[in-house]
XYZ file of C-alpha atoms in Angstrom:
665
model
C 56.918 27.906 -44.168
C 55.328 24.641 -43.170
C 52.226 24.225 -40.929
C 51.615 20.987 -39.047
C 48.020 20.171 -37.956
C 47.631 17.479 -35.325
C 44.388 15.527 -35.336
C 43.427 13.703 -32.157
C 42.074 10.270 -32.969
C 39.946 8.858 -30.150
C 40.528 5.256 -29.161
C 36.745 4.957 -28.679
C 34.332 4.869 -31.593
C 31.067 4.347 -29.746
C 29.079 2.329 -27.229
C 25.737 0.529 -27.257
C 24.103 -0.248 -23.897
C 21.415 -2.426 -25.532
C 18.636 -1.149 -23.222
C 15.906 -2.997 -25.101
C 17.445 -6.462 -24.856
C 18.969 -5.939 -21.411
C 15.720 -4.637 -19.935
C 13.814 -7.590 -21.341
C 16.210 -10.032 -19.678
C 16.128 -8.062 -16.420
C 12.304 -7.877 -16.288
C 12.345 -4.076 -16.603
C 11.076 -3.627 -20.157
C 7.659 -2.683 -18.717
C 9.394 0.361 -17.245
C 11.392 1.402 -20.332
C 13.043 0.109 -23.486
C 15.167 3.248 -23.929
C 16.689 3.735 -20.472
C 19.012 0.982 -19.197
C 17.476 -0.476 -16.024
C 19.057 -3.629 -14.631
C 18.744 -5.819 -11.568
C 21.715 -6.442 -9.339
C 23.430 -9.830 -9.294
C 22.618 -10.385 -12.975
C 24.930 -9.586 -15.930
C 23.988 -7.149 -18.668
C 25.623 -6.628 -22.044
C 27.215 -3.587 -23.637
C 29.156 -3.240 -26.871
C 32.208 -0.972 -27.008
C 33.752 -0.134 -30.389
C 37.422 0.871 -30.357
C 39.679 2.304 -33.057
C 42.601 -0.087 -32.536
C 42.635 -3.851 -31.985
C 42.233 -4.759 -28.313
C 44.256 -7.623 -26.859
C 43.589 -8.336 -23.160
C 47.098 -9.766 -22.891
C 48.581 -6.435 -23.946
C 45.978 -3.820 -23.051
C 43.958 -2.964 -19.980
C 40.355 -1.760 -20.070
C 39.547 0.085 -16.850
C 35.869 0.555 -15.942
C 34.439 2.716 -13.176
C 30.932 2.492 -11.709
C 29.813 5.105 -9.195
C 26.650 6.366 -7.522
C 25.851 9.223 -5.172
C 27.558 12.544 -4.566
C 30.513 11.143 -2.583
C 31.285 7.684 -4.011
C 33.825 5.555 -2.149
C 34.994 1.978 -2.504
C 34.645 1.207 1.198
C 30.951 2.138 1.090
C 30.223 0.180 -2.073
C 29.271 3.306 -4.042
C 32.418 3.271 -6.189
C 33.721 0.218 -8.010
C 36.924 -0.080 -10.034
C 37.155 -3.141 -12.278
C 38.154 -4.035 -15.810
C 39.306 -6.477 -18.500
C 41.559 -8.071 -17.468
C 40.662 -7.452 -13.844
C 44.073 -6.274 -12.673
C 42.781 -2.953 -11.407
C 44.290 -1.602 -8.214
C 41.504 -1.448 -5.638
C 41.274 -0.318 -2.049
C 41.675 -3.135 0.465
C 38.396 -1.967 2.029
C 36.472 -2.112 -1.258
C 33.061 -3.785 -1.079
C 30.359 -4.483 -3.669
C 32.877 -4.865 -6.503
C 31.465 -5.082 -10.033
C 32.655 -7.651 -12.532
C 33.370 -7.469 -16.297
C 33.849 -10.352 -18.734
C 34.818 -10.244 -22.397
C 32.151 -12.132 -24.338
C 33.168 -14.794 -26.836
C 31.377 -12.847 -29.609
C 33.894 -10.018 -29.289
C 36.250 -9.117 -32.124
C 39.480 -7.101 -32.049
C 37.693 -3.760 -32.372
C 34.193 -4.667 -31.157
C 34.260 -5.521 -27.481
C 31.148 -7.252 -26.198
C 31.231 -6.993 -22.419
C 29.135 -8.641 -19.739
C 28.993 -6.394 -16.683
C 27.599 -7.678 -13.387
C 26.659 -5.439 -10.463
C 27.030 -7.605 -7.322
C 23.988 -8.826 -5.404
C 24.725 -6.263 -2.653
C 24.864 -3.225 -4.960
C 23.099 -0.116 -3.576
C 20.051 0.550 -5.712
C 19.803 3.827 -7.600
C 21.292 5.652 -10.574
C 24.844 4.697 -11.529
C 27.381 6.243 -13.895
C 29.668 4.033 -15.971
C 32.914 5.236 -17.529
C 35.773 3.446 -19.296
C 39.490 4.155 -19.705
C 41.813 2.715 -22.329
C 45.298 3.870 -23.273
C 45.124 6.996 -21.176
C 41.781 8.140 -22.637
C 38.555 8.077 -20.638
C 34.979 8.053 -21.946
C 31.529 8.121 -20.376
C 29.699 4.917 -21.180
C 26.363 6.127 -19.871
C 23.956 6.078 -16.972
C 21.894 3.170 -15.743
C 19.547 2.362 -12.899
C 20.164 -0.646 -10.661
C 17.189 -2.251 -8.881
C 16.764 -5.079 -6.390
C 16.564 -8.544 -7.901
C 13.971 -10.879 -6.340
C 15.063 -13.557 -8.832
C 18.513 -13.505 -7.231
C 18.356 -15.175 -3.827
C 21.077 -14.451 -1.322
C 21.593 -12.332 1.763
C 18.638 -10.033 1.028
C 15.940 -12.228 -0.501
C 14.734 -15.773 -0.021
C 13.207 -17.788 -2.806
C 9.802 -16.961 -4.249
C 8.374 -18.941 -7.135
C 7.753 -17.297 -10.501
C 4.017 -16.813 -9.895
C 4.687 -15.092 -6.579
C 7.251 -12.739 -8.125
C 4.797 -11.991 -10.920
C 2.186 -11.082 -8.309
C 4.288 -9.235 -5.736
C 6.699 -7.368 -8.053
C 5.327 -7.267 -11.599
C 1.555 -6.972 -11.130
C 0.347 -3.387 -11.568
C -3.253 -4.129 -10.563
C -4.421 -5.197 -7.137
C -7.235 -5.330 -4.605
C -7.525 -3.617 -1.213
C -9.990 -4.929 1.381
C -12.096 -2.646 3.575
C -15.370 -2.792 5.533
C -15.416 -4.711 8.811
C -14.890 -8.282 9.933
C -18.518 -9.211 9.232
C -18.842 -7.371 5.948
C -15.594 -7.409 3.968
C -15.617 -5.312 0.830
C -12.926 -5.048 -1.805
C -11.926 -2.412 -4.299
C -9.555 -2.410 -7.234
C -6.296 -0.502 -6.760
C -4.017 0.421 -9.650
C -0.427 0.331 -8.387
C 0.961 1.600 -11.723
C 4.565 1.018 -10.667
C 5.783 0.899 -14.276
C 4.182 4.124 -15.475
C 6.128 7.081 -16.885
C 8.713 8.668 -14.553
C 8.170 6.101 -11.806
C 11.927 5.474 -11.653
C 12.617 9.188 -11.237
C 9.794 9.514 -8.698
C 11.021 6.586 -6.609
C 14.634 7.780 -6.625
C 13.494 11.271 -5.622
C 11.679 9.706 -2.666
C 14.966 8.113 -1.595
C 16.969 11.306 -2.117
C 14.628 13.526 -0.092
C 14.531 11.419 3.046
C 15.874 12.939 6.267
C 18.744 10.457 6.554
C 20.018 11.480 3.125
C 19.971 15.140 4.136
C 21.976 14.299 7.250
C 24.580 11.993 5.681
C 24.133 11.463 1.917
C 27.150 9.177 1.545
C 26.022 6.811 4.285
C 22.418 6.886 3.058
C 23.313 5.959 -0.539
C 25.583 3.179 0.711
C 22.809 1.775 2.918
C 20.535 1.407 -0.108
C 22.139 -1.992 -0.625
C 19.862 -3.186 2.182
C 16.093 -3.585 1.610
C 15.543 -3.447 5.383
C 16.930 0.100 5.399
C 15.185 1.137 2.200
C 11.819 -0.140 3.406
C 12.078 2.137 6.461
C 13.060 5.083 4.277
C 10.158 4.561 1.875
C 7.770 3.992 4.791
C 8.731 7.336 6.341
C 8.587 9.193 3.018
C 5.100 8.051 2.003
C 3.614 10.156 4.816
C 4.538 13.823 5.200
C 4.371 14.021 8.977
C 8.021 14.985 9.457
C 9.570 15.295 5.993
C 8.782 16.148 2.359
C 6.718 13.001 2.031
C 4.157 12.076 -0.585
C 0.826 12.122 1.253
C -0.781 14.256 3.916
C -3.093 12.329 6.217
C -6.559 13.587 7.100
C -9.018 11.796 9.392
C -11.382 14.738 9.762
C -14.448 15.685 7.764
C -13.052 18.602 5.773
C -10.892 18.043 2.711
C -10.459 21.607 1.508
C -7.491 21.995 -0.810
C -7.414 18.369 -1.873
C -9.406 15.196 -2.383
C -11.002 12.962 0.248
C -9.041 9.725 0.604
C -11.934 7.761 -0.916
C -11.369 9.601 -4.206
C -8.174 7.754 -5.043
C -8.235 4.511 -7.032
C -4.519 4.139 -7.677
C -1.030 5.228 -6.689
C 0.306 6.796 -9.856
C -1.872 9.959 -9.926
C -0.716 10.673 -6.359
C 2.971 10.032 -7.025
C 2.915 11.939 -10.312
C 1.305 14.955 -8.663
C 3.827 14.927 -5.796
C 6.630 14.828 -8.362
C 5.159 17.565 -10.570
C 4.462 20.059 -7.771
C 7.990 19.962 -6.381
C 7.672 17.266 -3.714
C 4.888 18.930 -1.752
C 2.458 16.545 -0.026
C -0.644 15.476 -1.919
C -3.919 15.940 -0.040
C -5.310 13.616 1.370
C -4.671 10.031 2.429
C -5.736 7.452 4.971
C -4.330 4.011 5.733
C -5.280 2.158 2.541
C -3.998 5.032 0.376
C -0.675 5.166 2.246
C -0.309 1.392 1.885
C -1.224 1.341 -1.805
C 1.268 4.074 -2.652
C 4.059 2.441 -0.667
C 3.434 -0.903 -2.364
C 3.880 0.778 -5.766
C 7.262 2.271 -4.876
C 8.514 -0.958 -3.287
C 7.519 -3.030 -6.311
C 9.220 -0.565 -8.654
C 12.431 -0.879 -6.623
C 12.177 -4.669 -6.845
C 11.131 -5.520 -3.270
C 8.269 -8.051 -3.280
C 5.338 -6.708 -1.315
C 1.580 -6.923 -0.854
C -1.180 -4.887 0.781
C -2.724 -6.433 3.919
C -5.905 -5.516 5.824
C -6.402 -6.271 9.536
C -10.049 -6.131 10.605
C -10.923 -4.885 14.105
C -7.461 -3.406 14.419
C -6.419 -2.088 17.822
C -4.596 1.222 18.275
C -2.988 0.969 21.704
C -1.531 4.370 22.530
C -0.031 3.556 25.928
C 1.443 0.162 24.922
C -0.253 -1.784 27.746
C -1.939 -4.223 25.325
C -5.371 -3.123 26.596
C -7.958 -1.126 24.673
C -10.345 0.864 26.889
C -13.704 1.739 25.366
C -16.128 4.020 27.195
C -19.914 3.986 26.957
C -21.868 6.873 28.460
C -24.901 6.239 30.654
C -28.087 7.888 29.410
C -27.730 11.675 29.575
C -23.991 11.538 30.323
C -21.483 13.153 27.952
C -19.286 10.568 26.185
C -15.752 10.097 27.536
C -12.961 10.177 24.975
C -10.476 7.321 24.873
C -6.877 7.535 23.716
C -7.201 3.941 22.526
C -9.388 2.860 19.645
C -10.407 -0.122 17.562
C -10.433 0.604 13.865
C -12.930 -1.228 11.667
C -9.903 -2.100 9.612
C -6.336 -0.993 9.178
C -4.230 -1.479 6.061
C -0.474 -1.930 5.919
C 2.171 -3.431 3.632
C 4.056 -6.695 3.915
C 7.507 -6.832 2.298
C 9.371 -10.074 1.584
C 13.012 -10.139 2.674
C 15.632 -11.796 4.820
C 16.344 -10.541 8.355
C 20.005 -11.434 9.013
C 20.095 -8.528 11.473
C 17.843 -10.565 13.777
C 18.994 -14.109 13.208
C 21.516 -15.771 10.915
C 19.486 -18.990 10.832
C 16.603 -17.350 8.978
C 14.166 -17.601 11.876
C 12.605 -14.228 11.046
C 12.963 -14.212 7.266
C 9.878 -13.830 5.075
C 7.032 -11.348 5.294
C 7.663 -8.138 7.231
C 5.019 -5.603 8.278
C 5.838 -2.089 7.065
C 3.182 0.516 7.858
C 3.456 4.013 6.297
C 0.358 5.417 8.042
C 1.673 8.006 10.537
C 0.550 6.674 13.929
C 3.560 6.422 16.236
C 7.226 7.403 15.933
C 9.966 4.843 15.416
C 13.510 6.027 16.143
C 12.202 9.593 16.075
C 10.328 9.504 12.749
C 6.846 8.456 11.710
C 7.287 4.984 10.277
C 6.668 1.421 11.389
C 8.629 -1.742 10.640
C 9.836 -3.850 9.091
C 8.397 -6.123 11.780
C 8.725 -9.866 11.055
C 5.337 -11.581 10.923
C 6.975 -14.671 12.461
C 8.038 -12.577 15.464
C 4.518 -11.164 15.836
C 3.125 -14.707 15.869
C 5.621 -15.824 18.522
C 5.255 -12.684 20.639
C 8.954 -11.808 20.258
C 8.325 -8.162 21.058
C 11.939 -7.331 21.919
C 13.118 -7.444 18.286
C 13.374 -4.733 15.602
C 11.300 -2.943 14.430
C 8.110 -1.816 16.228
C 6.867 -5.327 16.969
C 4.988 -4.371 20.195
C 2.813 -1.889 18.305
C 1.909 -4.346 15.528
C 1.461 -7.172 18.053
C -1.121 -5.088 19.927
C -3.007 -4.331 16.695
C -3.868 -8.007 16.342
C -3.773 -9.202 19.983
C -4.821 -6.463 22.425
C -7.466 -7.198 25.067
C -10.553 -4.970 25.301
C -12.413 -3.574 28.315
C -15.778 -1.793 28.040
C -16.532 0.785 30.718
C -19.835 2.457 31.584
C -19.347 6.089 32.611
C -21.986 7.102 35.182
C -23.322 10.539 36.000
C -21.041 10.887 39.039
C -17.968 10.216 36.866
C -17.388 6.715 38.174
C -16.635 3.858 35.786
C -18.126 0.393 35.826
C -16.451 -2.512 34.014
C -19.325 -4.034 32.078
C -17.469 -6.302 29.658
C -14.017 -7.659 28.930
C -12.788 -9.888 26.155
C -9.570 -11.121 24.598
C -10.763 -11.955 21.087
C -12.248 -8.731 19.754
C -9.304 -7.545 17.652
C -7.264 -9.040 14.839
C -9.746 -10.842 12.590
C -9.835 -11.931 8.947
C -6.388 -10.521 8.144
C -6.635 -10.414 4.367
C -4.642 -9.948 1.188
C -5.090 -10.706 -2.482
C -4.350 -14.271 -3.605
C -1.558 -14.955 -6.060
C -2.869 -14.897 -9.616
C -6.511 -14.210 -8.744
C -8.758 -11.650 -7.065
C -9.811 -14.100 -4.356
C -9.272 -13.043 -0.758
C -6.508 -14.896 1.081
C -6.950 -15.099 4.862
C -3.516 -14.941 6.520
C -4.692 -14.526 10.139
C -2.960 -17.751 11.187
C 0.418 -16.289 10.256
C -0.100 -13.466 12.787
C -1.791 -15.162 15.723
C -2.798 -18.556 17.020
C -6.444 -19.439 16.716
C -8.597 -18.295 19.639
C -11.363 -20.846 19.121
C -13.665 -21.787 16.310
C -14.844 -18.846 14.303
C -18.621 -18.491 14.085
C -20.008 -17.715 10.695
C -22.968 -15.375 10.941
C -25.395 -14.743 8.159
C -25.639 -10.992 7.710
C -28.141 -9.222 5.536
C -26.122 -6.216 4.382
C -27.900 -2.833 4.655
C -27.580 -0.737 1.519
C -26.759 2.958 1.525
C -29.789 4.890 0.250
C -32.304 2.727 2.135
C -33.524 2.675 5.729
C -31.413 0.493 8.024
C -33.447 -2.117 9.928
C -32.007 -4.203 12.769
C -33.317 -6.480 15.482
C -32.209 -6.634 19.100
C -32.946 -10.064 20.535
C -33.148 -10.496 24.324
C -33.473 -13.924 25.897
C -34.093 -14.762 29.543
C -33.298 -18.049 31.212
C -34.550 -16.705 34.525
C -37.746 -17.924 36.188
C -38.878 -14.407 37.039
C -40.212 -11.464 35.108
C -37.582 -8.812 34.447
C -38.286 -5.125 33.960
C -35.694 -3.640 31.607
C -34.540 -0.250 30.430
C -33.063 -0.434 26.928
C -30.879 2.504 25.879
C -30.286 2.403 22.097
C -27.849 4.781 20.421
C -26.715 5.087 16.807
C -23.514 6.909 15.872
C -21.745 7.666 12.609
C -18.218 6.292 12.907
C -15.037 6.879 10.992
C -13.214 3.711 9.987
C -10.559 4.334 12.645
C -13.068 3.928 15.456
C -13.887 7.546 16.241
C -17.488 8.818 16.561
C -18.265 11.564 14.058
C -21.897 12.323 14.903
C -24.810 11.089 16.981
C -27.619 10.031 14.660
C -30.324 8.972 17.077
C -30.893 7.798 20.651
C -33.926 6.275 22.304
C -34.822 4.615 25.593
C -37.408 1.878 25.730
C -38.923 0.202 28.771
C -39.585 -3.480 28.189
C -40.773 -6.504 30.117
C -38.897 -9.760 29.529
C -40.935 -12.810 30.460
C -39.335 -15.994 31.781
C -38.073 -18.436 29.160
C -39.081 -16.242 26.225
C -37.407 -14.109 23.580
C -38.012 -10.408 23.268
C -37.407 -8.810 19.875
C -36.900 -5.046 19.683
C -36.878 -3.579 16.195
C -34.501 -0.720 15.426
C -35.016 1.508 12.387
C -32.563 4.155 11.228
C -34.136 6.200 8.402
C -31.988 7.199 5.442
C -33.056 10.803 6.026
C -31.495 10.612 9.500
C -28.165 9.028 8.613
C -27.248 10.088 5.066
C -25.675 13.468 5.881
C -23.667 12.308 8.944
C -22.563 9.218 7.020
C -21.374 11.047 3.908
C -17.727 10.863 5.014
C -18.048 8.000 7.481
C -17.602 4.285 7.120
C -20.025 2.605 9.492
C -22.914 2.962 11.915
C -22.234 1.917 15.503
C -25.476 0.663 17.024
C -25.238 0.174 20.788
C -27.841 -1.232 23.147
C -27.253 -0.940 26.888
C -29.792 -3.046 28.783
C -30.288 -2.377 32.510
C -32.280 -4.499 34.949
C -34.407 -1.902 36.770
C -34.630 -3.959 39.932
C -30.902 -4.641 39.963
C -29.279 -1.583 38.308
C -25.781 -3.066 38.525
C -26.881 -5.840 36.174
C -26.115 -4.398 32.786
C -25.726 -5.977 29.380
C -24.135 -4.438 26.332
C -24.649 -5.290 22.660
C -22.731 -3.435 19.951
C -22.824 -3.841 16.200
C -20.852 -1.977 13.547
C -22.953 -1.723 10.420
C -21.149 -1.161 7.127
C -23.431 0.208 4.430
C -22.787 -1.224 1.008
C -22.802 1.190 -1.898
C -25.635 1.315 -4.415
C -24.792 -0.770 -7.485
C -22.847 0.784 -10.334
C -21.861 -1.101 -13.474
C -18.854 -0.605 -15.710
C -18.348 -2.593 -18.879
C -16.490 -2.465 -22.149
C -18.576 -2.172 -25.317
C -15.761 -2.814 -27.789
C -12.532 -4.758 -28.012
C -9.334 -3.060 -26.835
C -6.159 -2.557 -28.855
C -3.046 -0.522 -28.185
C -3.291 3.004 -29.646
C -6.884 2.418 -30.826
C -10.007 4.055 -29.418
C -11.846 1.748 -27.055
C -15.416 2.229 -25.830
C -17.071 1.534 -22.510
C -20.218 2.303 -20.539
C -21.050 3.250 -16.952
C -24.598 2.853 -15.582
C -25.800 4.104 -12.180
C -29.341 4.126 -10.800
C -30.276 6.727 -8.182
C -31.745 4.596 -5.357
C -33.186 7.557 -3.428
C -36.843 8.235 -4.192
C -36.933 11.673 -2.556
C -33.693 13.323 -3.575
C -31.937 14.498 -6.710
C -28.240 13.737 -6.816
C -26.292 16.882 -7.654
C -22.627 17.765 -8.185
C -22.111 14.401 -9.831
C -18.609 13.597 -11.016
C -17.546 10.482 -12.859
C -13.810 9.800 -12.858
C -12.348 7.138 -15.099
C -8.795 6.180 -14.238
C -6.585 7.906 -16.795
C -9.578 9.305 -18.630
C -10.465 12.593 -16.949
C -13.809 13.895 -15.621
C -17.456 13.907 -16.716
C -20.316 15.753 -15.006
C -24.074 15.091 -14.873
C -27.127 15.606 -12.555
C -29.285 12.556 -11.731
C -32.992 12.983 -10.929
C -34.704 10.785 -8.295
C -35.017 7.158 -9.418
C -33.375 8.069 -12.710
C -30.552 6.239 -14.418
C -27.223 7.739 -15.414
C -25.696 6.180 -18.510
C -22.322 7.474 -19.701
C -20.557 6.219 -22.799
C -16.864 6.998 -23.024
C -13.790 6.189 -25.062
C -10.093 5.934 -24.298
C -6.898 4.832 -26.032
C -4.884 2.047 -24.321
C -1.119 2.444 -24.520
C -0.028 -0.892 -23.002
C -1.025 -4.426 -23.881
C -2.088 -7.216 -21.540
C -4.719 -7.555 -18.846
C -5.525 -4.168 -17.332
C -8.060 -2.852 -14.829
C -10.318 0.119 -15.535
C -11.834 1.877 -12.509
C -14.831 4.217 -12.464
C -15.467 6.502 -9.485
C -18.896 8.157 -9.108
C -19.157 10.990 -6.587
C -22.153 13.199 -5.836
C -23.961 15.234 -3.177
C -25.410 12.154 -1.471
C -22.969 9.309 -2.107
C -19.218 9.541 -1.774
C -16.947 7.798 -4.290
C -18.912 4.750 -5.427
C -16.517 2.600 -7.426
C -16.728 -0.069 -10.093
C -13.998 -1.868 -11.982
C -13.672 -4.206 -14.921
C -10.891 -6.123 -16.602
C -9.706 -4.903 -20.007
C -7.732 -7.267 -22.206
C -5.617 -5.094 -24.501
C -4.162 -6.667 -27.612
C -1.199 -5.474 -29.642
C -2.135 -3.587 -32.785
C -1.328 -5.099 -36.155
C -0.662 -2.698 -38.978
């Protein structure tokens, strides 16, 4: 009796995707050196070892690339190609991949250059190969947008701009008001652990994917589409988005928006808790988080701040502001002027609007949930060039953004009988000092001229900034060019204001009777004690000081002066006390002086980005000094952020640059 045993000998012996070398060439090695991550329109190398000699004249190597749950050739989510490329494809196939046999190949070691086309949908792809009737999985890879590859989607940026708008993990976000612009470091962290998985989950959970997953995955070839998807998914207003907005004064169950100093802790938490919204965000947090996801995907973008930003609810390009006469309850307005509003600009072509490139370039994309666009809370992309030209009939949401920088303003006095008196109108109050970070530096770049034409020469005013923790002192200056004595009633009110233009609390009001002599100046001093404002201002951004001056002999002659006072934080210092090396303990120091002479700061928390929490109490006029250590895990220039929070001051921040060197063993 004879027994025959058949052994199956595979035609494939192994594959090497070379993730380290490929990622370096594709500018993705900051993300990973183990997972293959490539950029579309650029070839990457893989090595396939086979058991028998391969001759392209005699044999055919069939390769399949697919993405999504329902891949099809006509939607560009399935590609059939090979060496030689004699594969039978559908006549409707789009986004076809390409394979070339490298000259370094041998008979049994096939070195292949694979190129995903420049219109490949971004996301996770699966590669498989077939030879001689046997099929093998080559592996998975992630395909990202390629800002180095100009074409239908992107126009040319120079290397420094790409380094800033795609590769830079540290940034600056501007806040304050048009007269007192402040800046704070923001850690985008787009190349941190699991950011690829987080960003792809954001794409997969959007409402359009739930409705039609095949069409959604196919549309990811287009950064215009993807920017709208990401914009909608950063807020959680109508989906399983990342952040829950909160413009109130209670942050139970989460953190106040001022707590955050970077995107990654927010995105990581959203990912780890099963895609439930993280609490809480406001405009600069929404914008910072969106910028991180866009940069990870390969779409150049930057964070932009518009000072004195109009929110025009009824789309009439007019902002109505109401001022109550003395003793009259304030009238609420559906419109508002925010001290500042922060959005994102993304760099891309707009062939959907014009084939001649008239609207290519920077596009406003605003993830803060304000108004619906096509039924969901998102805004843009709106071409900045269209906003400048007033082309409000184009996609997307240009009228809303146009009004934010161009709306006219009318101030109304509400009298006791309910009637309204127009006391002031102007066309230049909104849309000032539109700011973003400069390329390669932390200097502020004013880009107002790209949004609107100049409305006259800007006056520079010297402002002595009031400091939080001290009494606020202002002067109201009245000047008469009349030849007669004028008897005046001066109604002065001080309110705590949220940054989005809403009053949170009345701090003090007073009425003064004054005599203004002909040809003279009258100076009225206004003092707002720290004891009066510190509790109402704990979660507010500015003091609105209003003075309504009425001529007693001619009551219809009224004059209004308004100033928004931004309090600057008490100084806090952060510095390194040792050199920094990868995987070595590094030391630093934080120093904070309690500026309040009558109050002990309690419930003090010091948060160091990536370093956890420390707690202390600080007596009046005492100094807090905290020494800490941490272990850097990436080399290069990094930014360390300290956040000090307590019972009296909310989230005082400091930052410093850390230059991390590679360790030498």
